[in-house]
Amino acid sequence: MPEFLAHRDEVFFEHLLRDLSNYLRNVKERKGKLKEGKI
């Protein structure tokens, strides 16, 4: 049971990190567009 929980947490954190990096990339792109005056 603890092994299962550890694996579930690993997957959870992997998804969390992927979502976070996607979010940060989107924020950077949005800031870049704002600087160029496209929005």
Coordinates of C-alpha atoms in Angstrom, one line a residue:
M1 CA 0.0 0.0 0.0
P2 CA 2.7 2.6 0.8
E3 CA 4.4 1.8 -2.5
F4 CA 1.1 2.5 -4.3
L5 CA 0.8 5.8 -2.5
A6 CA 4.3 6.8 -3.3
H7 CA 3.8 6.0 -7.0
R8 CA 0.6 8.0 -7.0
D9 CA 2.3 11.0 -5.5
E10 CA 5.1 10.7 -8.1
V11 CA 2.6 10.8 -10.9
F12 CA 0.8 13.7 -9.2
F13 CA 3.9 15.8 -8.9
E14 CA 4.9 15.0 -12.5
H15 CA 1.6 16.3 -13.7
L16 CA 1.9 19.3 -11.4
L17 CA 5.4 20.2 -12.7
R18 CA 4.2 19.8 -16.4
D19 CA 1.2 22.0 -15.8
L20 CA 3.4 24.6 -14.0
S21 CA 6.0 24.7 -16.8
N22 CA 3.2 25.0 -19.4
Y23 CA 1.7 27.9 -17.4
L24 CA 5.0 29.7 -17.1
R25 CA 5.6 29.3 -20.9
N26 CA 2.2 30.8 -21.6
V27 CA 2.9 33.7 -19.3
K28 CA 6.2 34.4 -21.0
E29 CA 4.6 34.3 -24.4
R30 CA 1.8 36.6 -23.3
K31 CA 4.4 39.1 -21.9
G32 CA 6.3 38.9 -25.2
K33 CA 3.2 39.7 -27.2
L34 CA 2.4 42.6 -24.8
K35 CA 5.9 44.1 -25.4
E36 CA 5.4 43.8 -29.2
G37 CA 1.9 45.4 -28.8
K38 CA 0.0 42.6 -30.5
I39 CA -2.7 42.4 -27.9

